[in-house]
Amino acid sequence: MINIRDEGEDWYVYAWDERNGVTAYLARAVTENSAREILEIHAGLRRSGYLCEVFASDSVGHCPEDATGVRWTDSKRTGERVRVLLCPHHGGVFDDWAWTPISAYLTEWGIDPEDTGIIGGRLGPLRDGDQTWVVLVDNTCQAPFIRNTLRRALAASEPVWAGTEYVNAAVRLSHNLPDEGPWYLTREELHATRIAVERRSRWARGTWCPGTGTDENHAVIAQRVIEASEHAIRHRQQGLS
């Protein structure tokens, strides 16, 4: 990145291909932070699986855009570091907090699982009047695994779900769950999927246990479904209380 003005901001972003020694112009940016985002996206440095944590509205839920930066501060109340993942559009919130590109923040501090920063889980947009919850997808093997798990449960000789609404949700997802995420699933869909993955694990191992090794991506998506289901259940209980 090159800043060509002594005063003010005016950044130009270039990329150098070490394979052939060619330097290519990418874009112009108004600020250094914007220039870093352009460079990170081009270089593939931005880590998948992180979404903006800004809650947009009741109809939209949380912002569905990829996070590219982190605003952070040291909390005077707790003495702990507080951070918010932000997309470029919401990058200006908390402008008195420090700003760091997401790759730099990951290197220095790491980032906990995303939902730990969101009270009550990440709410998704309303769908047909029903609230949804976000399940992040970061590997192409995860959707086929969940679809196959649901189909196994539907084909089981003994009933897997207690209610027809969960059976209907399982049928719907077994055919229509998209390969790419994030997924926006209703409480019934989360519950149906959770029961199916827990049942599959018990069949395979005799007890519930997250997978390891080659099953790591399957275990990750199963755990995300379970956590989102728990958030959805708590959200419903709070609404009924």
Steps between C-alpha positions, in 0.01 A plus 500: 500500500624847414400831657588779258395801705685654793174619651164330491422156363538373145604135471578284197507123528730278294562125495827335402497152344824335610460227238559734206621818669202707377348776711131570440291800604190396697311805620503843660382541860412804706644370829775262607244264654306481173824430312586217737156345449547506121841337534375233740208406276726479192763293680244265651608594850146554622397202706167339410241434766484848655196722452428857597361510855282808457128439561330676209126467573226258605428417137864459393648367823877530523687640202570207262820647350851363550703667774826658380608695807480512877419795726624441852550671833602406852190502718537727803215313671637148472864555414457270199547565131173561315490448124243520221542346155391740226441504126619801296151657506485496881872563551434850633304398811681553830739731319675586827609134534821369344464346152701200373474292181355162587813307393723713725262464794487122452878480505539706816193410705299226332120504488267287709213318328287775354182444700683562829488869415125505440252479785241233428661377181514654153145578389432474130230673294133417536375234257127462446452678831728258690827605658810328365846436640827511309716191453838573342629269226869496415557172315333345194467163674273633777172539309514149344576360846192666653273406207619140518451496878141619461429239232638225724271613780199515267572145382540360851267217596414668831360855523772759561285809561198536727311757292398526135635857482852362555451223243384757247800720581735204455346411162528860385864538605606159366409625153556875515785572744746709292864401458618845600412697809424662719181305561199679651305228679181515705470348846322192358771452236777533757329258738439243226863523383638486852311181583617343173871575554488387862322178396757436226786544746344258749451242225864536394671518840250391759499844660509863389853619431624764252703348219872543448750459219330468160161559671607836643293711259197278564545542876529878461173537310323259738616705798389824337154355440479388863607840633254685274224260608574572865484874433167456321356296788609759757358778283162323489500432875573867569211600274261267684608608846 
